[in-house]
PDB file of C-alpha atoms in Angstrom:
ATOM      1  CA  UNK A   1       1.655  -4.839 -42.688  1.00 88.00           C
ATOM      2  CA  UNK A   2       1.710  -1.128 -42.244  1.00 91.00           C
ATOM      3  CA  UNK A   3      -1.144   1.465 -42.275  1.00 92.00           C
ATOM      4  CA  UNK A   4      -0.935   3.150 -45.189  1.00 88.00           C
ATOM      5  CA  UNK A   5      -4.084   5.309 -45.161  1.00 86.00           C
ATOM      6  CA  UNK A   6      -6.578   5.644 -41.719  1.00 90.00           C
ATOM      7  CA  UNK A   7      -9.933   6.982 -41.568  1.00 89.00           C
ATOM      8  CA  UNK A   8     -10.224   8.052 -45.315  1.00 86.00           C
ATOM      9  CA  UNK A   9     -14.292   8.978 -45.858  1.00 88.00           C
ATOM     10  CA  UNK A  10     -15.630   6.939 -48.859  1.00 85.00           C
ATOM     11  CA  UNK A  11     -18.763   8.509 -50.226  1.00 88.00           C
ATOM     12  CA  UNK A  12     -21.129   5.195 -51.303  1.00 85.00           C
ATOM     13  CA  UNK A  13     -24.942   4.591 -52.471  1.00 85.00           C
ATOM     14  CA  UNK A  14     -26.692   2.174 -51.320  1.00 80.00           C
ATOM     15  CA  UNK A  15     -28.936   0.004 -53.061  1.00 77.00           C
ATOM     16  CA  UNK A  16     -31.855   2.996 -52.406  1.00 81.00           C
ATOM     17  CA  UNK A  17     -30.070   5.614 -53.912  1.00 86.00           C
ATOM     18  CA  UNK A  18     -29.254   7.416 -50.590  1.00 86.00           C
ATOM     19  CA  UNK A  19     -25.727   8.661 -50.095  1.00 89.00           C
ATOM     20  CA  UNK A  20     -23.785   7.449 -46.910  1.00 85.00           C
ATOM     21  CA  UNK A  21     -20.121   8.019 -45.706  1.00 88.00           C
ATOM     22  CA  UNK A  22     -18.164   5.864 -44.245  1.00 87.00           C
ATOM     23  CA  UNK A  23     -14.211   5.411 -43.137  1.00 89.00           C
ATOM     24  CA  UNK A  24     -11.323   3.293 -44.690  1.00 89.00           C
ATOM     25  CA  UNK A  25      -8.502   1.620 -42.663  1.00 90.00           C
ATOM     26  CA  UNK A  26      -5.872   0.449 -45.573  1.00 89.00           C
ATOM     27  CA  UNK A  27      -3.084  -2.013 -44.425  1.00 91.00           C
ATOM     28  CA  UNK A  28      -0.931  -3.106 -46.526  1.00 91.00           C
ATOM     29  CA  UNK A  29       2.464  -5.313 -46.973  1.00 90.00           C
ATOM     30  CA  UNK A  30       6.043  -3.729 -47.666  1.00 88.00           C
ATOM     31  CA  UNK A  31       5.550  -4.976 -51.500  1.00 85.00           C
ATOM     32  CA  UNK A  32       1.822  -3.866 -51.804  1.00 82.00           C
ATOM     33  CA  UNK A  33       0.851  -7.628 -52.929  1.00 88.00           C
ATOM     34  CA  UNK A  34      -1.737  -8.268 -49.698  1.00 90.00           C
ATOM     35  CA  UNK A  35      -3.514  -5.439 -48.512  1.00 89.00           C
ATOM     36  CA  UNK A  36      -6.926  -5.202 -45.969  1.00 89.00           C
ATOM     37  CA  UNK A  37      -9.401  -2.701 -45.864  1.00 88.00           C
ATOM     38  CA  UNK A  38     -11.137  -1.877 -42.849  1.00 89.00           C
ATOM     39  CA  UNK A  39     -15.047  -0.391 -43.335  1.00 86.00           C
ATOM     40  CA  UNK A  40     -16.034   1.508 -40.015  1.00 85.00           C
ATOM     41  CA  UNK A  41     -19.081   3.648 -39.595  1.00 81.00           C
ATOM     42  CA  UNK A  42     -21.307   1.790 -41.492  1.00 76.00           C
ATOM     43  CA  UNK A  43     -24.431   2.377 -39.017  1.00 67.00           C
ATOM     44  CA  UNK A  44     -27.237   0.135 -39.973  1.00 63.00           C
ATOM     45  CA  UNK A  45     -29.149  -2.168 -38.785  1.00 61.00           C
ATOM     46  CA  UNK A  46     -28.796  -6.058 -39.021  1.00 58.00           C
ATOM     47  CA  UNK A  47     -30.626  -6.444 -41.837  1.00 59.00           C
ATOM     48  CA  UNK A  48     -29.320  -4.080 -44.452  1.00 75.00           C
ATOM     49  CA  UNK A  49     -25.697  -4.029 -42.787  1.00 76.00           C
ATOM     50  CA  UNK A  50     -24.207  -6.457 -45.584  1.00 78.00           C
ATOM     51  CA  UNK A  51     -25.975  -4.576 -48.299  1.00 80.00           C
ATOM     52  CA  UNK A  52     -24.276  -1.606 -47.594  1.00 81.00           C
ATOM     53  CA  UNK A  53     -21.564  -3.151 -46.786  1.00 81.00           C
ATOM     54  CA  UNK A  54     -21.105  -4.580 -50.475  1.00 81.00           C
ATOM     55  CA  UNK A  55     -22.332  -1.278 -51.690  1.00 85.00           C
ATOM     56  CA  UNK A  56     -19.824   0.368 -50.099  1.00 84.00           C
ATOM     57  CA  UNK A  57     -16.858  -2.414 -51.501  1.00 83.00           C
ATOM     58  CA  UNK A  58     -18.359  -2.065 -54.975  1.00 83.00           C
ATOM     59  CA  UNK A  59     -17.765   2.087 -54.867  1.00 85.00           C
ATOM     60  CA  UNK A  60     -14.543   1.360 -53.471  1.00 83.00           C
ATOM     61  CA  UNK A  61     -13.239  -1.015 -55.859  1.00 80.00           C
ATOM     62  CA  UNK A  62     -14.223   1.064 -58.891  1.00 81.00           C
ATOM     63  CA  UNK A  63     -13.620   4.300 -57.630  1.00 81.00           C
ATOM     64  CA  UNK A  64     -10.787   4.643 -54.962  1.00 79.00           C
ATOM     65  CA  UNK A  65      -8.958   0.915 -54.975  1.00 81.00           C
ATOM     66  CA  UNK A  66      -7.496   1.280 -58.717  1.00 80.00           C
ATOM     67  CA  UNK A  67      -5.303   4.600 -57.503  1.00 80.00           C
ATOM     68  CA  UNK A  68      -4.066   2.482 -53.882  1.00 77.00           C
ATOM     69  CA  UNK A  69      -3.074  -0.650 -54.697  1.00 80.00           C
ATOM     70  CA  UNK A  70      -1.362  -2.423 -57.494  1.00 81.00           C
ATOM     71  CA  UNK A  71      -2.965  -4.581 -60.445  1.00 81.00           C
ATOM     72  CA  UNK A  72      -3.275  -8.679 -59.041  1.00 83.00           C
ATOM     73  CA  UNK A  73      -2.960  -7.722 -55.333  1.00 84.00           C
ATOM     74  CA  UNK A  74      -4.608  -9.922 -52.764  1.00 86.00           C
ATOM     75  CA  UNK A  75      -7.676  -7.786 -51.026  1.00 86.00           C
ATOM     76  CA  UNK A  76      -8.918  -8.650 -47.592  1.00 86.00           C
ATOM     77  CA  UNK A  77     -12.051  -6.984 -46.427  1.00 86.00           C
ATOM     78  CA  UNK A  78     -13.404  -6.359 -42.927  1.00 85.00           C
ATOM     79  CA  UNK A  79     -16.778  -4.538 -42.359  1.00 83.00           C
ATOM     80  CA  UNK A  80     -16.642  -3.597 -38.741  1.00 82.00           C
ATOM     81  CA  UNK A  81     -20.345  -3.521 -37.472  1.00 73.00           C
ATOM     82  CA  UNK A  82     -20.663  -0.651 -34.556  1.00 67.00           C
ATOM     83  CA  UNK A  83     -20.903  -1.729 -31.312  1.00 66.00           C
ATOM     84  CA  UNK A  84     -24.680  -2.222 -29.824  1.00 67.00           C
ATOM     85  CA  UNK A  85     -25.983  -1.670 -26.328  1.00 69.00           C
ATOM     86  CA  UNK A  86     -25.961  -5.465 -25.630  1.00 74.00           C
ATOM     87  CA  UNK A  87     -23.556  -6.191 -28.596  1.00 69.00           C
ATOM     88  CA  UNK A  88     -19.813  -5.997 -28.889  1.00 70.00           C
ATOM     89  CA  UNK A  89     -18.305  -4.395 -32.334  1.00 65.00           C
ATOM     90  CA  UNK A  90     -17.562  -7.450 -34.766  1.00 69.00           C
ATOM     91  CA  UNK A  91     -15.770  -7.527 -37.944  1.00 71.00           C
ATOM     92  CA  UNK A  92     -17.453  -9.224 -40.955  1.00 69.00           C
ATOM     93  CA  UNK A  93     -15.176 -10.687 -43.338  1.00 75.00           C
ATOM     94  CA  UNK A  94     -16.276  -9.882 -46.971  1.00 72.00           C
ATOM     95  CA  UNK A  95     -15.342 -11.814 -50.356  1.00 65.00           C
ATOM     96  CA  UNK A  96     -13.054  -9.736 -52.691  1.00 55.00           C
ATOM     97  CA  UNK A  97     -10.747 -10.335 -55.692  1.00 43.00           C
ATOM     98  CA  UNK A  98      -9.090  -7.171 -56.965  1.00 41.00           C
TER      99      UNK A  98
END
């Protein structure tokens, strides 16, 4: 896998209409069938980290994932949750068929 695209800003809404940014890691293989997308930045707390988090996968994948990658490729999708002052950073692994 190489990185094709590092700390792109997505612009996203989240399910109460406020505007966030966040940053895209794209990896992807030499014949663009398997890819992974890395979310960073997405600073919220525990309990509305997934919702934005899926927010931010649904703007993707309608606005931004169509122009990357081609039709029938295999998606992978990390959420990386910020490190905490007890916490380390941890990748969540989220469900996506593009």
């Amino acid at each position: 896998m190489t990185l094709t695209c590092s700390a792109h800003e997505i612009e996203f809404r989240d399910p109460l209409g406020q505007d966030h940014i966040l940053q895209v890691d794209v990896w992807r293989d030499v014949g663009g069938l398997r890819a992974v997308l890395v979310l960073r930045n997405l600073r919220h707390s525990e309990l509305d980290f997934l919702d934005h988090a899926h927010a931010a996968l649904h703007a993707l994948h309608h606005d931004w994932l169509p122009y990357l990658l081609r039709p029938g490729a295999s998606v992978m999708v990390l959420a990386l949750r910020p490190a905490q002052s007890n916490r380390k950073a941890r990748a969540l692994v989220l469900p996506l068929s593009a």
